[in-house]
């Protein structure tokens, strides 16, 4: 396999030329866990979801018995991947069962891009109201109409990560959170050749210059999405400089500075949070791919495969928690009572330990850090499905 794996492709006559450049960023996943119990729900294709100007396919996963109004996550594969492989590999489908939300998996067609990449660098596909960007927005509209979702989130790997930046920029009123994995800033490229430059070595602009490219996409002045950024420090396909530029872009757009408010490690990896709205994980030693942590533990998910890398941390799980999509405890279907809770268990660790173990969400984590210090060992008390630092079970 060549050393350079582009996350680009091209429509029409240029497709053959682009296909000769290299093997694409990621290969289609075919690994499916045989030990995981069968689900009642399945990934299903949805047609007729709008005018679909980008000529994409829509696949949807809806857990059995999902209640009305639950969130929807849009999860986009990388080049040469497909919806089903990405659904199984990254853990989003399993997390949907665990946390009770639906997931839309857009799928690119080879006639649109020879390498099945989302066209994150094509102006016609990255403008509000046209091309692939509009097709993806129409998928969200369809879910809202069908199951009453009132909030939406978007994430993707590599070319899908770059397209995530596009969606956050062009439809900011639609998405409450975004997750960019091994991706690129919005507005970095408008041609195949400039896409390669963005990927490697990367393009260095000021935060304001990057922010201006987002602001120009929709003329939006409302609240922006929380953005979670993940990148391997040994990624030679999409260079880690892109993670730095993504932080600069989204901190500028969200109106916070580039000085981290939180600096810690999660599962052994450097993690920084800016203004509570942008976070970045530097996955030390990881190449190009999506981090997963296969297993059945509270913070685990995913199935390792090509460019789906077992590095003992599941990006999808931590993104969902940063967005506030989940509160650290799986949705419970048990009947509640009016009996005041009492603690049934205790756990000791630093605020980071408790966050990684899924006992607290990001807001509780920051509260504990401010209250005790991020490196202090503290006791948490389990009260029902929640954890608190109060023995009387009052909230954190």
Coordinates of C-alpha atoms in Angstrom, one line a residue:
X1 CA 0.0 0.0 0.0
X2 CA 1.4 3.4 -0.9
X3 CA 2.6 5.6 2.0
X4 CA 0.3 8.4 1.0
X5 CA -3.4 7.8 1.3
X6 CA -5.6 10.7 0.1
X7 CA -8.9 11.6 1.6
X8 CA -10.0 13.0 -1.6
X9 CA -11.5 12.0 -4.9
X10 CA -13.3 13.6 -7.8
X11 CA -16.6 13.6 -9.6
X12 CA -17.0 13.0 -13.3
X13 CA -14.1 12.8 -15.8
X14 CA -11.5 13.6 -13.2
X15 CA -12.4 10.5 -11.2
X16 CA -10.0 8.2 -13.1
X17 CA -7.1 10.7 -12.7
X18 CA -7.7 10.9 -9.0
X19 CA -8.0 7.2 -8.6
X20 CA -4.4 6.8 -9.9
X21 CA -3.0 9.1 -7.2
X22 CA -3.1 6.5 -4.4
X23 CA -5.1 4.0 -2.5
X24 CA -7.6 6.0 -0.4
X25 CA -7.5 7.0 3.2
X26 CA -9.2 3.9 4.6
X27 CA -10.3 0.6 3.4
X28 CA -13.9 -0.7 3.7
X29 CA -14.5 -2.5 7.0
X30 CA -15.6 -6.1 6.9
X31 CA -14.8 -7.1 10.5
X32 CA -18.0 -7.8 12.5
X33 CA -17.8 -9.1 16.1
X34 CA -19.2 -12.6 16.3
X35 CA -19.4 -12.5 20.1
X36 CA -21.9 -9.5 20.3
X37 CA -25.5 -10.6 20.8
X38 CA -27.9 -10.0 17.9
X39 CA -29.9 -6.8 18.0
X40 CA -33.6 -6.6 17.3
X41 CA -33.0 -3.4 15.3
X42 CA -31.0 -3.4 12.1
X43 CA -29.3 -0.8 9.9
X44 CA -31.8 0.1 7.2
X45 CA -31.6 2.2 4.1
X46 CA -34.0 5.1 3.8
X47 CA -35.0 6.5 0.4
X48 CA -37.0 9.5 -0.6
X49 CA -35.5 11.7 2.1
X50 CA -35.6 14.9 0.0
X51 CA -34.3 16.2 -3.3
X52 CA -30.9 14.7 -2.4
X53 CA -28.8 17.0 -4.7
X54 CA -25.6 15.3 -3.5
X55 CA -26.9 11.8 -4.7
X56 CA -26.0 10.1 -1.4
X57 CA -27.5 7.1 0.3
X58 CA -29.1 7.2 3.7
X59 CA -28.8 4.4 6.2
X60 CA -30.4 4.7 9.7
X61 CA -30.2 2.8 12.9
X62 CA -33.1 3.1 15.3
X63 CA -33.0 1.1 18.5
X64 CA -36.1 -1.0 19.2
X65 CA -38.5 1.0 21.4
X66 CA -36.8 4.3 20.9
X67 CA -38.9 7.1 22.4
X68 CA -40.0 10.2 20.5
X69 CA -37.8 13.2 20.8
X70 CA -34.5 11.3 21.3
X71 CA -31.4 12.8 19.6
X72 CA -29.9 11.8 16.3
X73 CA -26.2 11.4 15.5
X74 CA -24.9 11.7 11.9
X75 CA -21.8 9.5 11.5
X76 CA -19.8 9.7 8.3
X77 CA -17.4 7.1 7.0
X78 CA -14.0 7.7 5.5
X79 CA -12.9 7.0 1.9
X80 CA -13.5 3.5 0.6
X81 CA -15.5 2.7 3.7
X82 CA -19.3 2.2 3.8
X83 CA -22.1 2.8 6.2
X84 CA -22.4 -0.7 7.7
X85 CA -18.7 -1.1 8.3
X86 CA -18.4 2.3 9.9
X87 CA -21.5 1.6 12.1
X88 CA -20.1 -1.6 13.5
X89 CA -16.4 -0.6 13.7
X90 CA -16.7 2.8 15.5
X91 CA -19.2 1.7 18.1
X92 CA -21.9 4.2 17.3
X93 CA -24.5 1.6 16.6
X94 CA -23.9 -0.2 20.0
X95 CA -23.9 3.2 21.8
X96 CA -27.3 4.0 20.2
X97 CA -28.6 0.9 22.0
X98 CA -26.9 1.8 25.2
X99 CA -27.9 5.4 25.4
X100 CA -31.1 5.4 23.4
X101 CA -30.6 7.7 20.4
X102 CA -30.8 7.1 16.6
X103 CA -27.9 7.2 14.1
X104 CA -27.8 8.2 10.5
X105 CA -25.0 6.8 8.4
X106 CA -24.7 8.7 5.1
X107 CA -23.0 6.7 2.4
X108 CA -21.1 8.0 -0.6
X109 CA -21.6 6.5 -4.1
X110 CA -18.6 5.6 -6.3
X111 CA -20.2 7.5 -9.2
X112 CA -19.9 10.7 -7.1
X113 CA -16.3 10.0 -6.0
X114 CA -14.1 7.2 -7.4
X115 CA -12.9 6.4 -3.9
X116 CA -16.2 6.8 -2.1
X117 CA -15.0 9.9 -0.2
X118 CA -17.4 12.6 0.8
X119 CA -16.5 15.6 -1.4
X120 CA -15.4 17.9 1.5
X121 CA -13.3 20.0 -1.0
X122 CA -15.8 20.6 -3.8
X123 CA -17.5 24.0 -3.6
X124 CA -20.7 22.6 -5.0
X125 CA -20.9 20.1 -2.2
X126 CA -19.8 22.3 0.7
X127 CA -22.2 25.3 0.3
X128 CA -25.3 25.7 2.3
X129 CA -28.3 24.7 0.2
X130 CA -26.5 22.6 -2.3
X131 CA -24.8 19.2 -3.0
X132 CA -23.8 16.7 -0.4
X133 CA -24.2 19.2 2.5
X134 CA -27.9 19.7 1.7
X135 CA -28.4 15.9 1.2
X136 CA -27.0 15.3 4.7
X137 CA -29.2 18.0 6.2
X138 CA -32.2 16.5 4.5
X139 CA -31.4 13.2 6.2
X140 CA -31.6 14.9 9.6
X141 CA -34.9 16.5 8.5
X142 CA -36.3 13.1 7.7
X143 CA -35.4 11.7 11.1
X144 CA -37.0 14.6 12.8
X145 CA -40.2 14.1 10.8
X146 CA -40.2 10.3 11.4
X147 CA -39.3 10.0 15.1
X148 CA -39.4 13.5 16.4
X149 CA -35.8 14.1 17.2
X150 CA -35.2 17.6 18.5
X151 CA -31.4 17.7 18.6
X152 CA -28.7 16.5 16.2
X153 CA -25.0 15.9 16.3
X154 CA -22.5 15.1 13.6
X155 CA -19.2 13.3 13.4
X156 CA -16.9 11.5 10.9
X157 CA -13.5 10.0 10.2
X158 CA -11.0 11.5 7.8
X159 CA -13.0 12.7 4.7
X160 CA -16.0 12.2 6.9
X161 CA -14.3 14.3 9.6
X162 CA -13.7 17.1 7.0
X163 CA -17.3 16.9 6.0
X164 CA -18.3 17.2 9.7
X165 CA -16.5 20.6 9.6
X166 CA -18.6 21.5 6.5
X167 CA -21.9 20.5 8.2
X168 CA -21.1 22.5 11.4
X169 CA -20.2 25.5 9.3
X170 CA -23.1 25.4 6.8
X171 CA -25.9 24.3 9.1
X172 CA -25.0 25.6 12.5
X173 CA -28.6 25.9 13.6
X174 CA -29.1 22.1 13.0
X175 CA -26.2 20.6 15.1
X176 CA -25.6 20.9 18.8
X177 CA -22.3 19.0 18.7
X178 CA -19.6 17.8 16.3
X179 CA -16.8 15.3 16.4
X180 CA -13.9 15.6 13.9
X181 CA -11.6 12.5 13.8
X182 CA -8.4 12.8 11.7
X183 CA -10.2 15.5 9.8
X184 CA -9.6 19.1 8.6
X185 CA -10.8 22.6 9.1
X186 CA -13.7 24.0 7.1
X187 CA -12.7 26.0 4.1
X188 CA -9.2 24.5 3.8
X189 CA -9.5 23.4 0.2
X190 CA -11.6 24.0 -2.9
X191 CA -9.8 21.7 -5.4
X192 CA -8.2 18.2 -5.4
X193 CA -4.7 19.7 -5.4
X194 CA -5.4 22.0 -2.5
X195 CA -6.9 19.1 -0.6
X196 CA -3.6 17.3 -0.7
X197 CA -1.8 20.3 0.6
X198 CA -4.3 20.6 3.5
X199 CA -3.8 17.0 4.3
X200 CA 0.0 17.1 4.3
X201 CA 1.8 19.2 5.3
X202 CA -1.3 21.2 6.3
X203 CA -2.3 24.9 6.1
X204 CA -1.4 27.3 8.9
X205 CA -3.8 30.3 9.3
X206 CA -4.7 32.5 12.2
X207 CA -7.7 31.6 14.4
X208 CA -9.5 34.6 13.0
X209 CA -8.9 33.6 9.4
X210 CA -10.2 30.1 10.1
X211 CA -13.1 31.5 12.0
X212 CA -14.0 33.9 9.1
X213 CA -14.3 30.9 6.8
X214 CA -16.9 29.4 9.1
X215 CA -18.8 32.6 9.7
X216 CA -19.0 33.2 5.9
X217 CA -20.7 29.8 5.4
X218 CA -24.1 30.7 6.9
X219 CA -24.1 34.2 8.4
X220 CA -25.2 32.7 11.7
X221 CA -25.0 34.5 15.0
X222 CA -26.6 32.0 17.4
X223 CA -25.0 29.5 19.7
X224 CA -22.5 27.2 18.1
X225 CA -21.9 23.5 18.5
X226 CA -19.5 21.9 21.0
X227 CA -16.7 20.4 19.0
X228 CA -14.6 17.3 20.0
X229 CA -11.4 16.9 18.0
X230 CA -9.4 13.6 17.8
X231 CA -6.1 13.1 16.0
X232 CA -3.2 10.6 16.1
X233 CA 0.2 12.2 16.7
X234 CA 1.8 9.7 14.2
X235 CA -0.8 10.4 11.4
X236 CA 1.1 10.8 8.2
X237 CA -2.1 10.9 6.0
X238 CA -3.8 13.9 7.6
X239 CA -1.0 15.6 9.5
X240 CA -1.6 16.5 13.2
X241 CA -1.2 20.2 12.3
X242 CA -4.8 19.9 11.2
X243 CA -5.9 19.2 14.8
X244 CA -4.2 22.5 15.9
X245 CA -5.9 24.4 13.1
X246 CA -9.3 22.9 14.0
X247 CA -8.8 24.0 17.6
X248 CA -8.0 27.5 16.4
X249 CA -11.0 27.6 14.0
X250 CA -13.6 26.4 16.5
X251 CA -12.4 28.3 19.5
X252 CA -12.5 31.5 17.5
X253 CA -16.0 30.7 16.2
X254 CA -17.2 29.9 19.7
X255 CA -15.7 33.0 21.1
X256 CA -13.1 31.6 23.4
X257 CA -9.3 32.0 23.4
X258 CA -6.7 29.4 22.6
X259 CA -5.6 28.9 26.2
X260 CA -6.8 25.6 27.5
X261 CA -8.9 25.8 30.7
X262 CA -8.4 22.1 31.4
X263 CA -5.2 20.1 30.7
X264 CA -5.2 16.5 31.8
X265 CA -4.9 13.0 30.5
X266 CA -7.7 10.6 29.7
X267 CA -6.8 6.9 29.4
X268 CA -3.2 8.1 29.3
X269 CA -3.7 10.5 26.4
X270 CA -3.3 14.3 26.5
X271 CA -6.7 16.1 26.6
X272 CA -7.4 19.8 26.6
X273 CA -10.7 21.7 26.9
X274 CA -11.2 25.3 25.8
X275 CA -14.1 27.3 27.3
X276 CA -16.2 24.2 27.8
X277 CA -17.0 24.2 24.1
X278 CA -14.0 22.7 22.3
X279 CA -11.9 19.8 23.3
X280 CA -9.0 18.0 21.7
X281 CA -7.4 14.5 22.3
X282 CA -3.9 13.9 21.0
X283 CA -3.7 10.1 20.7
X284 CA 0.0 9.5 21.2
X285 CA 1.6 7.2 18.7
X286 CA -1.6 6.5 16.8
X287 CA -1.6 6.7 13.0
X288 CA -4.6 7.5 10.7
X289 CA -7.8 6.2 12.1
X290 CA -10.6 6.3 14.6
X291 CA -9.8 5.3 18.3
X292 CA -11.8 2.5 19.8
X293 CA -11.7 0.4 22.9
X294 CA -13.4 -2.9 22.2
X295 CA -15.2 -4.5 25.2
X296 CA -18.4 -4.3 27.3
X297 CA -17.3 -1.9 30.0
X298 CA -19.1 1.4 30.6
X299 CA -16.6 3.4 28.6
X300 CA -15.8 0.8 25.9
X301 CA -17.1 0.5 22.4
X302 CA -16.0 -0.4 18.9
X303 CA -14.5 -3.2 16.9
X304 CA -10.9 -2.9 15.7
X305 CA -10.3 -3.1 12.0
X306 CA -8.5 -1.3 9.2
X307 CA -8.2 2.3 10.3
X308 CA -10.4 1.6 13.3
X309 CA -7.7 1.4 15.9
X310 CA -7.8 -0.3 19.3
X311 CA -5.9 2.3 21.4
X312 CA -7.8 1.7 24.7
X313 CA -10.1 4.7 24.3
X314 CA -13.4 4.9 22.5
X315 CA -13.8 8.3 20.7
X316 CA -17.5 7.8 20.1
X317 CA -18.2 7.3 23.9
X318 CA -16.3 10.4 24.9
X319 CA -17.7 12.6 22.2
X320 CA -21.3 11.7 23.3
X321 CA -20.5 12.7 26.9
X322 CA -18.8 15.9 25.9
X323 CA -21.8 16.9 23.8
X324 CA -24.1 16.2 26.8
X325 CA -25.8 13.6 24.8
X326 CA -25.5 11.2 27.7
X327 CA -25.0 11.9 31.4
X328 CA -22.5 9.2 32.3
X329 CA -25.1 6.5 33.0
X330 CA -27.1 4.5 30.5
X331 CA -30.8 5.3 30.0
X332 CA -32.7 3.3 32.6
X333 CA -36.2 1.8 31.9
X334 CA -36.8 1.0 35.6
X335 CA -39.7 2.7 37.4
X336 CA -38.7 5.6 39.6
X337 CA -40.1 6.0 43.2
X338 CA -40.4 8.8 45.6
X339 CA -38.1 7.2 48.1
X340 CA -35.1 9.4 48.7
X341 CA -31.9 7.7 47.4
X342 CA -29.1 6.5 49.6
X343 CA -25.7 5.6 48.4
X344 CA -25.0 1.9 47.7
X345 CA -21.4 2.0 46.7
X346 CA -18.3 4.2 46.7
X347 CA -15.4 4.8 44.4
X348 CA -12.1 6.6 44.9
X349 CA -10.0 8.3 42.3
X350 CA -9.2 11.7 40.8
X351 CA -11.9 13.6 38.9
X352 CA -10.3 12.3 35.7
X353 CA -10.5 8.7 36.9
X354 CA -14.2 9.2 37.7
X355 CA -14.8 10.8 34.3
X356 CA -13.0 8.0 32.4
X357 CA -15.0 5.4 34.4
X358 CA -18.2 7.0 33.3
X359 CA -19.3 8.1 36.8
X360 CA -19.5 11.8 36.0
X361 CA -20.2 13.9 32.9
X362 CA -17.9 16.6 31.6
X363 CA -19.7 19.4 33.6
X364 CA -19.5 17.4 36.8
X365 CA -15.9 16.6 36.1
X366 CA -15.0 20.2 35.7
X367 CA -17.0 21.0 38.9
X368 CA -15.0 18.4 40.8
X369 CA -11.8 19.6 39.4
X370 CA -12.5 23.2 40.5
X371 CA -13.7 22.0 43.9
X372 CA -10.9 19.6 44.8
X373 CA -8.2 19.9 42.2
X374 CA -8.0 17.6 39.1
X375 CA -5.2 15.5 40.7
X376 CA -6.7 15.0 44.1
X377 CA -8.1 11.6 45.0
X378 CA -11.8 11.9 46.1
X379 CA -14.6 9.6 47.1
X380 CA -17.8 9.4 45.1
X381 CA -21.0 7.9 46.3
X382 CA -23.3 5.9 44.1
X383 CA -26.9 7.0 44.5
X384 CA -29.2 5.0 42.2
X385 CA -27.6 5.3 38.7
X386 CA -25.7 8.5 39.5
X387 CA -22.6 9.4 41.4
X388 CA -22.0 12.4 43.7
X389 CA -19.4 13.6 46.1
X390 CA -22.0 14.1 48.8
X391 CA -22.7 11.1 51.2
X392 CA -26.3 12.4 51.5
X393 CA -26.8 11.9 47.7
X394 CA -27.3 15.6 46.9
X395 CA -26.0 16.4 43.4
X396 CA -22.4 17.4 42.7

